[in-house]
Amino acid sequence: MTRWVRIQASLLDHPLFADAERSPSDAWLWLIAHAAWAPTQHRIGSQVVTVPVGALFVTLRGLAAAWNWKSDKRVRTFLKLLEDHGMVVTRTDAGKTQITICNYTKYQESGHLRDAAGTQARRTKGTSTPETSSLRSDDPRTPREALSAVLDADRVEAVLDHRRSLRKPLTAHAARLLARKFAACLDPAAAADAMIANGWQGFEPEWLDRRQRPQNRPQAPPRKSAFQQHQDDCQREIDKVLGRTTDDDFTGNTLDLAARDHRADR
């Protein structure tokens, strides 16, 4: 029988457990407990980015300290294991790692608890996998569920409507792939907005990166004034008379012209 219990998110931070080394299951529960339960913002350097529901920004060193693990490598290996099992999506940028919990909305919204429990019971029946409620991440069964893991409800509907308008409605599998692409961006909501605004059928994180990256185009040299152009013309004539071909070879006296010297006397 599968059942659910509610616990306080700060339970793992209780002084009784503060000095204990976290087990992998403790670490997984810690991530769930510290994920954003509502859209919020996080500062990275001088940039403020949106943190979607079910995501959090961390550093490997910070996680190692919170879990009382001795090395960043152990944290990195553990996150890779979770990602390989489809339980999280990670993205690292500027020293910060964004971790998005897959199916966070599905399991944490009270209206979905009963359905999620039934799904978990059916999928674990007859297997050796323990029935552990949200300790395993089931694949979303609908496109809406897949996108809800990384986007708010309004954007989920906007993305679904956009694909329908292109006559390319999303399947559950395609929505899961698209959600992973959104989650790979620092701001999944901005990624979804860009996809819709540009009329894209799909999305790749580098498309958004290219649009946000400043364009380093070479600038044209400044135009010379009429007086500067006149001085250059005079210098070239003097060079011809003296047999000079370039300014760099000239070592003699120079001639300075005032602004009025280029005007012809009438």
mmCIF file of C-alpha atoms in Angstrom:
data_model
loop_
_atom_site.group_PDB
_atom_site.id
_atom_site.type_symbol
_atom_site.label_atom_id
_atom_site.label_comp_id
_atom_site.label_asym_id
_atom_site.label_seq_id
_atom_site.Cartn_x
_atom_site.Cartn_y
_atom_site.Cartn_z
ATOM 1 C CA MET A 1 0.000 0.000 0.000
ATOM 2 C CA THR A 2 1.302 3.455 -0.948
ATOM 3 C CA ARG A 3 0.680 6.319 1.420
ATOM 4 C CA TRP A 4 1.755 9.928 1.859
ATOM 5 C CA VAL A 5 2.911 11.830 4.914
ATOM 6 C CA ARG A 6 3.462 15.547 5.359
ATOM 7 C CA ILE A 7 6.583 16.742 7.104
ATOM 8 C CA GLN A 8 7.963 20.201 7.819
ATOM 9 C CA ALA A 9 10.564 21.271 5.261
ATOM 10 C CA SER A 10 12.959 22.352 8.020
ATOM 11 C CA LEU A 11 13.027 18.871 9.579
ATOM 12 C CA LEU A 12 16.374 18.021 8.003
ATOM 13 C CA ASP A 13 17.885 21.196 9.485
ATOM 14 C CA HIS A 14 16.939 20.238 13.057
ATOM 15 C CA PRO A 15 19.880 20.544 15.527
ATOM 16 C CA LEU A 16 19.579 16.822 16.316
ATOM 17 C CA PHE A 17 20.722 16.028 12.776
ATOM 18 C CA ALA A 18 22.958 19.048 12.128
ATOM 19 C CA ASP A 19 26.277 17.234 12.605
ATOM 20 C CA ALA A 20 25.266 13.955 10.973
ATOM 21 C CA GLU A 21 26.476 12.949 7.522
ATOM 22 C CA ARG A 22 23.545 12.869 5.123
ATOM 23 C CA SER A 23 22.661 9.649 3.392
ATOM 24 C CA PRO A 24 21.794 9.772 -0.343
ATOM 25 C CA SER A 25 18.094 9.585 0.532
ATOM 26 C CA ASP A 26 18.546 12.456 3.021
ATOM 27 C CA ALA A 27 20.273 14.482 0.318
ATOM 28 C CA TRP A 28 17.416 13.825 -2.122
ATOM 29 C CA LEU A 29 14.836 14.885 0.476
ATOM 30 C CA TRP A 30 16.944 17.982 1.228
ATOM 31 C CA LEU A 31 16.775 19.030 -2.423
ATOM 32 C CA ILE A 32 12.992 18.594 -2.490
ATOM 33 C CA ALA A 33 12.592 20.509 0.782
ATOM 34 C CA HIS A 34 14.709 23.444 -0.398
ATOM 35 C CA ALA A 35 13.285 23.748 -3.931
ATOM 36 C CA ALA A 36 11.205 26.849 -4.661
ATOM 37 C CA TRP A 37 7.533 26.171 -3.932
ATOM 38 C CA ALA A 38 6.561 29.361 -5.819
ATOM 39 C CA PRO A 39 8.360 31.345 -8.547
ATOM 40 C CA THR A 40 11.075 33.515 -7.009
ATOM 41 C CA GLN A 41 14.314 35.252 -7.973
ATOM 42 C CA HIS A 42 17.982 34.586 -7.330
ATOM 43 C CA ARG A 43 20.991 36.841 -7.806
ATOM 44 C CA ILE A 44 24.055 35.560 -9.642
ATOM 45 C CA GLY A 45 26.716 38.242 -9.631
ATOM 46 C CA SER A 46 25.086 41.344 -11.107
ATOM 47 C CA GLN A 47 22.274 39.383 -12.781
ATOM 48 C CA VAL A 48 18.919 38.527 -11.194
ATOM 49 C CA VAL A 49 17.319 35.405 -12.667
ATOM 50 C CA THR A 50 13.938 33.768 -12.184
ATOM 51 C CA VAL A 51 13.801 30.545 -10.178
ATOM 52 C CA PRO A 52 10.854 28.416 -11.361
ATOM 53 C CA VAL A 53 8.769 26.200 -9.113
ATOM 54 C CA GLY A 54 10.679 23.062 -8.138
ATOM 55 C CA ALA A 55 14.145 24.533 -8.766
ATOM 56 C CA LEU A 56 16.967 25.880 -6.621
ATOM 57 C CA PHE A 57 20.383 27.468 -7.133
ATOM 58 C CA VAL A 58 23.308 25.942 -5.244
ATOM 59 C CA THR A 59 27.064 25.466 -5.336
ATOM 60 C CA LEU A 60 28.747 22.084 -5.040
ATOM 61 C CA ARG A 61 30.721 23.321 -2.056
ATOM 62 C CA GLY A 62 27.542 24.576 -0.394
ATOM 63 C CA LEU A 63 25.821 21.213 -0.846
ATOM 64 C CA ALA A 64 28.852 19.371 0.493
ATOM 65 C CA ALA A 65 28.719 21.551 3.628
ATOM 66 C CA ALA A 66 24.947 21.159 4.045
ATOM 67 C CA TRP A 67 25.149 17.382 3.686
ATOM 68 C CA ASN A 68 28.384 17.008 5.678
ATOM 69 C CA TRP A 69 30.078 15.339 2.741
ATOM 70 C CA LYS A 70 33.849 15.540 2.475
ATOM 71 C CA SER A 71 34.263 16.458 -1.183
ATOM 72 C CA ASP A 72 32.602 18.309 -4.045
ATOM 73 C CA LYS A 73 33.266 15.271 -6.221
ATOM 74 C CA ARG A 74 30.836 13.165 -4.191
ATOM 75 C CA VAL A 75 28.143 15.821 -4.645
ATOM 76 C CA ARG A 76 28.802 15.984 -8.396
ATOM 77 C CA THR A 77 28.594 12.188 -8.699
ATOM 78 C CA PHE A 78 25.333 12.101 -6.747
ATOM 79 C CA LEU A 79 23.715 14.811 -8.906
ATOM 80 C CA LYS A 80 24.827 12.973 -12.045
ATOM 81 C CA LEU A 81 23.177 9.807 -10.692
ATOM 82 C CA LEU A 82 19.901 11.665 -10.087
ATOM 83 C CA GLU A 83 20.035 13.167 -13.562
ATOM 84 C CA ASP A 84 20.737 9.815 -15.197
ATOM 85 C CA HIS A 85 17.588 8.452 -13.501
ATOM 86 C CA GLY A 86 15.462 11.352 -14.738
ATOM 87 C CA MET A 87 14.906 12.747 -11.242
ATOM 88 C CA VAL A 88 16.561 16.159 -11.749
ATOM 89 C CA VAL A 89 17.865 18.401 -14.505
ATOM 90 C CA THR A 90 21.006 20.422 -13.772
ATOM 91 C CA ARG A 91 22.679 23.412 -15.398
ATOM 92 C CA THR A 92 25.861 25.117 -14.216
ATOM 93 C CA ASP A 93 26.737 28.692 -15.096
ATOM 94 C CA ALA A 94 29.058 31.240 -13.445
ATOM 95 C CA GLY A 95 29.863 28.833 -10.618
ATOM 96 C CA LYS A 96 26.209 28.285 -9.672
ATOM 97 C CA THR A 97 24.244 25.115 -10.385
ATOM 98 C CA GLN A 98 20.513 25.225 -11.048
ATOM 99 C CA ILE A 99 18.809 22.001 -9.999
ATOM 100 C CA THR A 100 15.256 21.392 -11.197
ATOM 101 C CA ILE A 101 13.285 18.602 -9.507
ATOM 102 C CA CYS A 102 11.384 16.615 -12.126
ATOM 103 C CA ASN A 103 7.659 16.256 -11.424
ATOM 104 C CA TYR A 104 7.887 18.603 -8.434
ATOM 105 C CA THR A 105 4.528 20.225 -9.176
ATOM 106 C CA LYS A 106 2.861 16.868 -9.735
ATOM 107 C CA TYR A 107 3.805 15.585 -6.289
ATOM 108 C CA GLN A 108 3.657 18.782 -4.252
ATOM 109 C CA GLU A 109 0.307 20.192 -5.345
ATOM 110 C CA SER A 110 -2.353 18.821 -3.042
ATOM 111 C CA GLY A 111 -4.839 18.373 -5.848
ATOM 112 C CA HIS A 112 -2.524 15.854 -7.510
ATOM 113 C CA LEU A 113 -1.593 13.782 -4.476
ATOM 114 C CA ARG A 114 -4.209 11.079 -4.950
ATOM 115 C CA ASP A 115 -3.541 10.593 -8.651
ATOM 116 C CA ALA A 116 0.227 10.582 -8.104
ATOM 117 C CA ALA A 117 -0.057 7.945 -5.395
ATOM 118 C CA GLY A 118 -2.185 5.733 -7.629
ATOM 119 C CA THR A 119 0.240 6.066 -10.483
ATOM 120 C CA GLN A 120 3.158 5.203 -8.218
ATOM 121 C CA ALA A 121 1.347 2.122 -6.877
ATOM 122 C CA ARG A 122 0.565 0.831 -10.383
ATOM 123 C CA ARG A 123 4.108 1.333 -11.638
ATOM 124 C CA THR A 124 5.809 -0.339 -8.689
ATOM 125 C CA LYS A 125 3.431 -3.290 -8.427
ATOM 126 C CA GLY A 126 5.188 -6.613 -8.979
ATOM 127 C CA THR A 127 8.692 -5.106 -8.904
ATOM 128 C CA SER A 128 11.425 -4.966 -6.303
ATOM 129 C CA THR A 129 11.284 -1.169 -6.216
ATOM 130 C CA PRO A 130 10.038 0.095 -2.832
ATOM 131 C CA GLU A 131 6.913 2.220 -2.897
ATOM 132 C CA THR A 132 8.371 5.501 -1.703
ATOM 133 C CA SER A 133 5.930 8.186 -2.894
ATOM 134 C CA SER A 134 8.015 11.109 -4.212
ATOM 135 C CA LEU A 135 11.376 9.370 -3.786
ATOM 136 C CA ARG A 136 11.059 8.261 -7.410
ATOM 137 C CA SER A 137 10.138 10.498 -10.330
ATOM 138 C CA ASP A 138 7.568 8.947 -12.660
ATOM 139 C CA ASP A 139 7.480 10.081 -16.261
ATOM 140 C CA PRO A 140 4.692 12.617 -16.841
ATOM 141 C CA ARG A 141 1.793 11.049 -18.699
ATOM 142 C CA THR A 142 0.583 14.237 -20.436
ATOM 143 C CA PRO A 143 2.317 17.186 -22.125
ATOM 144 C CA ARG A 144 0.844 19.510 -19.493
ATOM 145 C CA GLU A 145 2.403 17.516 -16.650
ATOM 146 C CA ALA A 146 5.786 17.466 -18.387
ATOM 147 C CA LEU A 147 5.892 21.226 -18.922
ATOM 148 C CA SER A 148 4.561 21.946 -15.424
ATOM 149 C CA ALA A 149 7.816 20.593 -14.000
ATOM 150 C CA VAL A 150 9.644 23.745 -15.182
ATOM 151 C CA LEU A 151 6.988 26.336 -16.142
ATOM 152 C CA ASP A 152 4.113 28.108 -14.418
ATOM 153 C CA ALA A 153 0.556 27.231 -15.417
ATOM 154 C CA ASP A 154 0.059 30.245 -17.728
ATOM 155 C CA ARG A 155 3.185 29.512 -19.735
ATOM 156 C CA VAL A 156 2.342 25.829 -19.951
ATOM 157 C CA GLU A 157 -0.949 26.720 -21.635
ATOM 158 C CA ALA A 158 0.795 29.278 -23.841
ATOM 159 C CA VAL A 159 3.315 26.704 -25.091
ATOM 160 C CA LEU A 160 0.594 24.125 -25.741
ATOM 161 C CA ASP A 161 -1.523 26.701 -27.614
ATOM 162 C CA HIS A 162 1.532 27.792 -29.623
ATOM 163 C CA ARG A 163 2.243 24.257 -30.802
ATOM 164 C CA ARG A 164 -1.423 23.718 -31.659
ATOM 165 C CA SER A 165 -1.395 26.932 -33.713
ATOM 166 C CA LEU A 166 1.525 25.484 -35.695
ATOM 167 C CA ARG A 167 -0.505 22.312 -36.206
ATOM 168 C CA LYS A 168 2.222 20.444 -34.319
ATOM 169 C CA PRO A 169 0.608 19.521 -30.986
ATOM 170 C CA LEU A 170 2.997 18.182 -28.366
ATOM 171 C CA THR A 171 3.047 14.545 -27.343
ATOM 172 C CA ALA A 172 4.002 13.606 -23.773
ATOM 173 C CA HIS A 173 7.436 12.464 -24.932
ATOM 174 C CA ALA A 174 8.080 15.621 -26.968
ATOM 175 C CA ALA A 175 6.946 17.758 -24.022
ATOM 176 C CA ARG A 176 9.414 15.985 -21.719
ATOM 177 C CA LEU A 177 12.245 16.702 -24.163
ATOM 178 C CA LEU A 178 11.152 20.321 -24.521
ATOM 179 C CA ALA A 179 10.926 20.754 -20.731
ATOM 180 C CA ARG A 180 14.521 19.561 -20.397
ATOM 181 C CA LYS A 181 15.622 22.129 -22.964
ATOM 182 C CA PHE A 182 13.830 24.884 -21.030
ATOM 183 C CA ALA A 183 15.319 23.682 -17.735
ATOM 184 C CA ALA A 184 18.814 23.906 -19.225
ATOM 185 C CA CYS A 185 18.417 27.709 -19.340
ATOM 186 C CA LEU A 186 18.932 30.007 -16.382
ATOM 187 C CA ASP A 187 15.399 31.335 -16.930
ATOM 188 C CA PRO A 188 13.054 28.631 -18.315
ATOM 189 C CA ALA A 189 10.173 31.113 -18.455
ATOM 190 C CA ALA A 190 12.189 33.443 -20.709
ATOM 191 C CA ALA A 191 13.108 30.461 -22.891
ATOM 192 C CA ALA A 192 9.435 29.557 -23.354
ATOM 193 C CA ASP A 193 8.564 33.188 -24.113
ATOM 194 C CA ALA A 194 11.331 33.367 -26.730
ATOM 195 C CA MET A 195 10.106 30.194 -28.404
ATOM 196 C CA ILE A 196 6.583 31.587 -28.702
ATOM 197 C CA ALA A 197 7.603 35.123 -29.698
ATOM 198 C CA ASN A 198 9.870 33.870 -32.493
ATOM 199 C CA GLY A 199 7.431 31.273 -33.775
ATOM 200 C CA TRP A 200 9.841 28.405 -33.155
ATOM 201 C CA GLN A 201 8.475 24.889 -33.306
ATOM 202 C CA GLY A 202 11.194 23.624 -30.956
ATOM 203 C CA PHE A 203 13.878 25.117 -28.759
ATOM 204 C CA GLU A 204 17.603 24.814 -28.100
ATOM 205 C CA PRO A 205 19.310 26.657 -25.197
ATOM 206 C CA GLU A 206 22.037 28.032 -27.472
ATOM 207 C CA TRP A 207 19.402 29.867 -29.527
ATOM 208 C CA LEU A 208 18.573 32.034 -26.520
ATOM 209 C CA ASP A 209 22.254 32.417 -25.592
ATOM 210 C CA ARG A 210 23.065 33.774 -29.054
ATOM 211 C CA ARG A 211 20.276 36.341 -28.858
ATOM 212 C CA GLN A 212 21.360 37.516 -25.405
ATOM 213 C CA ARG A 213 25.089 37.639 -26.227
ATOM 214 C CA PRO A 214 26.269 41.155 -27.225
ATOM 215 C CA GLN A 215 27.294 41.436 -30.840
ATOM 216 C CA ASN A 216 30.950 42.506 -31.167
ATOM 217 C CA ARG A 217 30.763 44.034 -34.604
ATOM 218 C CA PRO A 218 33.731 46.065 -35.873
ATOM 219 C CA GLN A 219 33.022 49.777 -35.901
ATOM 220 C CA ALA A 220 33.656 51.912 -38.948
ATOM 221 C CA PRO A 221 36.470 54.451 -38.537
ATOM 222 C CA PRO A 222 35.270 57.983 -37.737
ATOM 223 C CA ARG A 223 34.793 60.290 -40.702
ATOM 224 C CA LYS A 224 37.375 63.050 -41.142
ATOM 225 C CA SER A 225 36.399 66.688 -41.077
ATOM 226 C CA ALA A 226 36.963 68.880 -44.134
ATOM 227 C CA PHE A 227 39.922 70.534 -42.398
ATOM 228 C CA GLN A 228 41.540 67.180 -41.542
ATOM 229 C CA GLN A 229 41.048 65.985 -45.125
ATOM 230 C CA HIS A 230 42.649 69.198 -46.415
ATOM 231 C CA GLN A 231 45.682 68.684 -44.179
ATOM 232 C CA ASP A 232 46.085 65.125 -45.444
ATOM 233 C CA ASP A 233 45.912 66.311 -49.058
ATOM 234 C CA CYS A 234 48.543 68.975 -48.401
ATOM 235 C CA GLN A 235 50.829 66.454 -46.717
ATOM 236 C CA ARG A 236 50.574 64.087 -49.681
ATOM 237 C CA GLU A 237 51.551 66.926 -52.081
ATOM 238 C CA ILE A 238 54.543 67.847 -49.922
ATOM 239 C CA ASP A 239 55.595 64.182 -49.837
ATOM 240 C CA LYS A 240 55.490 64.016 -53.620
ATOM 241 C CA VAL A 241 57.691 67.127 -53.959
ATOM 242 C CA LEU A 242 60.221 65.785 -51.445
ATOM 243 C CA GLY A 243 60.122 62.296 -52.883
ATOM 244 C CA ARG A 244 58.538 60.806 -49.833
ATOM 245 C CA THR A 245 56.102 57.974 -50.302
ATOM 246 C CA THR A 246 54.842 57.449 -46.728
ATOM 247 C CA ASP A 247 54.517 59.567 -43.626
ATOM 248 C CA ASP A 248 56.519 57.013 -41.657
ATOM 249 C CA ASP A 249 59.658 57.745 -43.739
ATOM 250 C CA PHE A 250 59.528 61.508 -43.234
ATOM 251 C CA THR A 251 62.054 62.849 -40.688
ATOM 252 C CA GLY A 252 62.255 66.509 -41.690
ATOM 253 C CA ASN A 253 60.296 69.583 -40.661
ATOM 254 C CA THR A 254 56.512 69.499 -40.690
ATOM 255 C CA LEU A 255 54.090 72.168 -41.786
ATOM 256 C CA ASP A 256 51.167 73.053 -39.512
ATOM 257 C CA LEU A 257 48.175 74.607 -41.227
ATOM 258 C CA ALA A 258 45.599 76.757 -39.530
ATOM 259 C CA ALA A 259 41.906 76.333 -40.266
ATOM 260 C CA ARG A 260 41.925 79.364 -42.623
ATOM 261 C CA ASP A 261 45.000 78.284 -44.645
ATOM 262 C CA HIS A 262 43.047 75.929 -46.900
ATOM 263 C CA ARG A 263 40.796 78.718 -48.154
ATOM 264 C CA ALA A 264 41.693 80.169 -51.537
ATOM 265 C CA ASP A 265 42.125 83.945 -51.727
ATOM 266 C CA ARG A 266 39.683 85.548 -54.100
#
